[in-house]
Amino acid sequence: MTNHWIDIKNSDCILIMGSNAAENHPISFKYVTEAQQKGAKLISVDPRFTRTSSKADIYTALRSGTDIAFLGGMIKYLLDNKLYNKEYIANYTNAPFIVGKSFKFNKGLFSGYEAAKKGQGPALGKYDKKKWGFEMDKNGVPKMDRSLKNSRSVFQLLKKHYKRYNTKLVSKITGTSREDLLKVYKTYAATGARGKAGTIMYAMGWTQHTVGTQNIRTMAMIQLLLGNMGVAGGGVNALRGESNVQGSTDHCLLWHIWPGYLKTPRASNVSLAAYNKKWTPKSNDPLSANWWQNYPKYSVSLLKSFFGEKATKKNDFGYDWLPKVDDGKAYSWFDLFDAMYKGTVKGFFAWGMNPACSGSNANKNRKAMAKLDWMVNVNLFDNETGSFWKGPGVNPSKIKTEVFMLPACTSVEKEGSITNSGRWMQWRYQGPKPLGNSLSDGDIIMELGNKIKAAYRKSGVSSEAIRNLKWDYLTHGEYDPHKVAKEINGYYLEGPKKGKLVESFGKLKADGSTSSANWLYCHSYTEKGNMSARRSKKDAPNNIGLYPEFAWCWPVNRRIIYNRASVDLKGQPWDKKDWVVKFTGDVKDGKYVSKKWIGDVPDGGWYPLENPDGSKRKDAKYAFIMRKHGHAQIFGPGRADGPFPEHYEPLESPIAKNLMNPQRMNPTAVVYTTDADAYATNSAKYPYVCSTYRVSEHWQTGLMTRPQAWLLELQPQVFVEMSEELAKIRKIKNGERVKVASARGSLECTAIVTKRFKPFKIAGKTVHQVGVPWNFGWRWPESGKEESANLLTPPTGDPNTRIPETKAFMVNIKKI
Amino acid sequence: MSKSFFIDTTLCTACRACQVACKQWHDLPAEETENRGTYENPADLSFDTYKLVRMREEVIGGKLQWLFFPEQCRHCAEAPCLDTAGDETAVYKDAATGAIIFTANTKGLNVDEIIESCPYNIPRKGPDGTLAKCDMCLDRVHNGLLPACVKTCPTGAMNFGERSEMVALAKSRLSTVKKTNPKAALLDPDDVNVIYLVTEKPSLYHEFAVASNTAFDITRQVALRRMFKPLTNIVSRLL
């Protein structure tokens, strides 16, 4: 989240699309309700009428996988009716930037496209992004036209790009009526007025598509056009699916990032200098803070944290010891299981995960596990992954994989922090002691590290990294979460403050004199104490629910990021009532003469861009300090699939052609092609659109909730929801068991025949959609008949993230 | 001074945390259920289920609505079950809160008659003939805590406090909600200590959302009949 949970209450219009907050984030509705009681409008857009929709002022449906068409139509509506905040976009976004002449868009493809050759996959193709560069002036600063009139300005190109997204065509693609589209557009557009704020609450309904990243980008662009970024009650807000998903992502859960969103080094980054040079952006604009210019301070401090005294300037702080990934190769979840299926991955730790149920095309994952030599399953209970060798259709005598179960304790049995969706790091104390032989993750990993270190004491592949790893997080023989939290914050390693905790990342150095295991968290555990353990209920002077001394939030306790976009060029808030930051420096002769911001921690404490008399300041910085050029990106030339989001059909779709352009699906998406990967598009065999989702009553694959009798009582069986119209066609009665099948697998479900799904009219044809929750698995309940919906889901994903497209694929349904 | 609940169905998201919290606090066993083509489960209140969120899909004025109704005992001001039981060791009104409490002594009474007397169809019979229902979390309330269902509610649909405060809150919410929902109403607010706010016809939420017109009259007659039963019946049970 750019904002945070409590801040939802400050919104004037809440769009819930790509998520089902009332069911999957029930507590968020405390704040949604509060906003509604103050007069906010709630809009729910979902293929299915949900418990969220039941509380909405406006509900409308769209066909799964058509969000960019829906939102692209909103962009056109905002532009046609001049409902954007012109001052905001001209000064804070790259709308005025001039795009180079080599940028083109034709027949669904941007310039620079190259299709993959046979056998090159899994990406269908890729772009040469250099074709999308900005025109630079003689100083190497992007050329801009703040009047936004230049025909090659981002703003004019945006208009041109979305000209095609008229409501008639959008309605034909999405199945949403033109009347409903306009109702949503009009209501949400009202938040472009000064002092008004609109927010988006999204989750996997947006991310899990072959156009997932671009779904979110389209909304981010809308938020920029309306001036909704940085303000209270605004922002782009991802509702994370676990209490600590934000924390684990910050600390490098994903293959392509190091802690704090540093880059995993590529093979071509042959030295620390080469690595830092490659990933440190350069700006020649004195008004751009270009915060990532500090990259080497963070990467070196991280290496110092990894290797301690062993990391010296002479040995590049141990950079060479660390593994590098091959250039152009991906190592995502999909790729790991693909490699496992192909027999190249031999050993596997499934740590707090259940890929036999949670991964797309789960049948392939289950088959892949049978090819392993060994698997270690670290979890609270045995699950479908640890027991894959005795699962449905598996003959245990044919499985050679050796499986070890390491029992982990529950979250309440250990001390440590979680970081929630709103970036709040919250310290939690230990409740009861771990049960039986179970251990905390920290204890398990410390012991594992010690054993590996002992095994590599003398020799082994890349043994230096293991031997030199600083591994001193035990106190009295037990894992000490405080030691780790302090390590993450970082220490002074030299000078007068040697041994003291670093105050904040502004003090980190690239010369090896500081350490920090995650620069973003530097400021969280200082000599003043553990900031995340704070529990003050005192609000900040602006009284908008920031509670700055309750827990701690990254970066540097800034509760709403990009908050310098919440003020005008003179530093005065667009919203006088629910303001976030405000410049209150002294004024003399129409000029600011002293620096003072109040409210939230400002995004940099520089002077505002203009003085009260309207004169420009040279010592100011642009609002979006994390961007190289200081401006938020309406034009996003860094994405794999194009600088402007474009509608493409999902891999599996009910129509033969994309009505928006001649490219049927995202031309850069990844599609896997082993014999365990199959798909069928526009096929009579699989005529119904399907989406997977969760229910309130179960969590993830249900490992922790299905054995819980009170929760199983509420949702005892996997079900498929369908319209009354489809049930009539398939002669299915409410409550009876049916078989749902895709090109990859099938499962038995209980039919819920409901008014909450309605058939769509897509391109003149009736299209039915159904949905199945993925919270089930054969291991529990005891019947073994409640299987995972991921047996159905497709082998394809987004080109930027490789997240699977589990929210739009095709199935058939039959009576049993 | 009696205590009351105010249940604002306009804020209920049917997350059913109240249903689970009730089971947890009372340590009630889960029932073996199956999906009956609806999320609503178990199918009905029971000896082991005191609270149940009813979920109904209705098209009203051309618009689909999903109506949620967290059903529980209303703790009537003049409780027909109490009158019908006629045995204060089995069914009594807690003086401090006004809660209507069933004890193990309900076993052996004419429980079918007690069940029938309830205008909201709440009490349920156990295997041994004992009756059970919502007890207002009396142990919690006597110790200054909120009932478990209220404590766990994320949206403010479930409220609990002094009756005068709850009545005031209910009236204030009613006047707000009425502006956009002219059919909004409080259900039997003078007769019960669990006051519901609804926006549609009560029967669309649940068959027993309101007492039937005659329910109180009939039960009063039953109660009256009981009053004329030989006093010795009651005395012998007390011994």
XYZ file of C-alpha atoms in Angstrom, chain A residues 22-23 26-27 29-30 33 37 48-51 54-57 693 695-697 709-717 719 721 734-735 750-756, chain B residues 8-16 19-20 23-24 27-31 33-39 41-42 49 55 57-59 63-66 68 154-155 173:
80
model
C -15.239 -7.790 2.853
C -14.585 -11.527 2.508
C -12.733 -8.493 6.747
C -11.051 -6.039 9.132
C -14.264 -3.083 6.339
C -13.943 -1.333 9.684
C -17.566 1.395 6.859
C -20.638 6.673 7.258
C -19.469 -12.107 -9.214
C -21.664 -10.270 -6.686
C -19.816 -10.796 -3.393
C -20.202 -9.893 0.261
C -23.593 -6.351 -0.908
C -22.336 -3.244 0.879
C -21.583 -1.174 -2.238
C -23.406 1.904 -3.491
C -10.812 -17.019 -5.252
C -13.599 -17.484 1.100
C -13.613 -15.622 4.431
C -13.790 -18.864 6.333
C -13.718 -27.730 13.063
C -15.506 -24.404 13.651
C -14.295 -23.090 10.311
C -14.930 -26.310 8.428
C -18.464 -26.177 9.829
C -18.972 -22.856 7.991
C -17.419 -23.907 4.651
C -17.167 -27.697 4.604
C -16.733 -28.343 0.884
C -17.908 -25.455 -4.456
C -20.687 -20.944 -8.154
C -28.415 -26.248 -6.386
C -26.363 -28.248 -3.877
C -20.775 -28.756 -4.891
C -22.832 -26.523 -7.167
C -23.987 -23.212 -5.737
C -26.582 -21.922 -8.165
C -26.866 -18.231 -7.490
C -28.247 -14.925 -8.663
C -24.820 -13.488 -7.883
C -27.181 -2.992 12.484
C -27.659 -5.329 9.527
C -26.768 -2.502 7.125
C -23.155 -2.841 8.336
C -23.004 -6.636 8.476
C -20.682 -8.252 5.924
C -21.528 -11.814 7.011
C -17.899 -12.528 7.799
C -19.411 -14.754 10.502
C -20.731 -17.118 14.827
C -17.257 -18.560 15.458
C -18.702 -21.207 19.611
C -15.232 -20.446 20.890
C -16.623 -24.080 23.813
C -19.376 -25.545 21.674
C -18.570 -28.421 19.327
C -18.674 -27.901 15.582
C -21.466 -29.567 13.712
C -22.208 -29.842 7.882
C -22.340 -30.046 4.123
C -22.560 -27.343 1.525
C -26.274 -27.094 0.731
C -25.838 -24.772 -2.221
C -25.363 -21.754 0.032
C -22.686 -20.255 2.265
C -24.127 -23.089 7.621
C -25.091 -24.876 9.855
C -25.191 -23.340 17.769
C -27.821 -15.151 4.217
C -30.259 -13.458 -2.045
C -33.196 -11.297 -3.054
C -33.930 -9.153 -6.075
C -31.574 -4.825 -7.784
C -29.844 -7.863 -6.318
C -29.330 -7.735 -2.577
C -27.583 -10.185 -0.291
C -27.456 -10.836 6.204
C -15.097 -5.662 12.628
C -17.651 -3.235 11.209
C -28.827 4.979 12.934
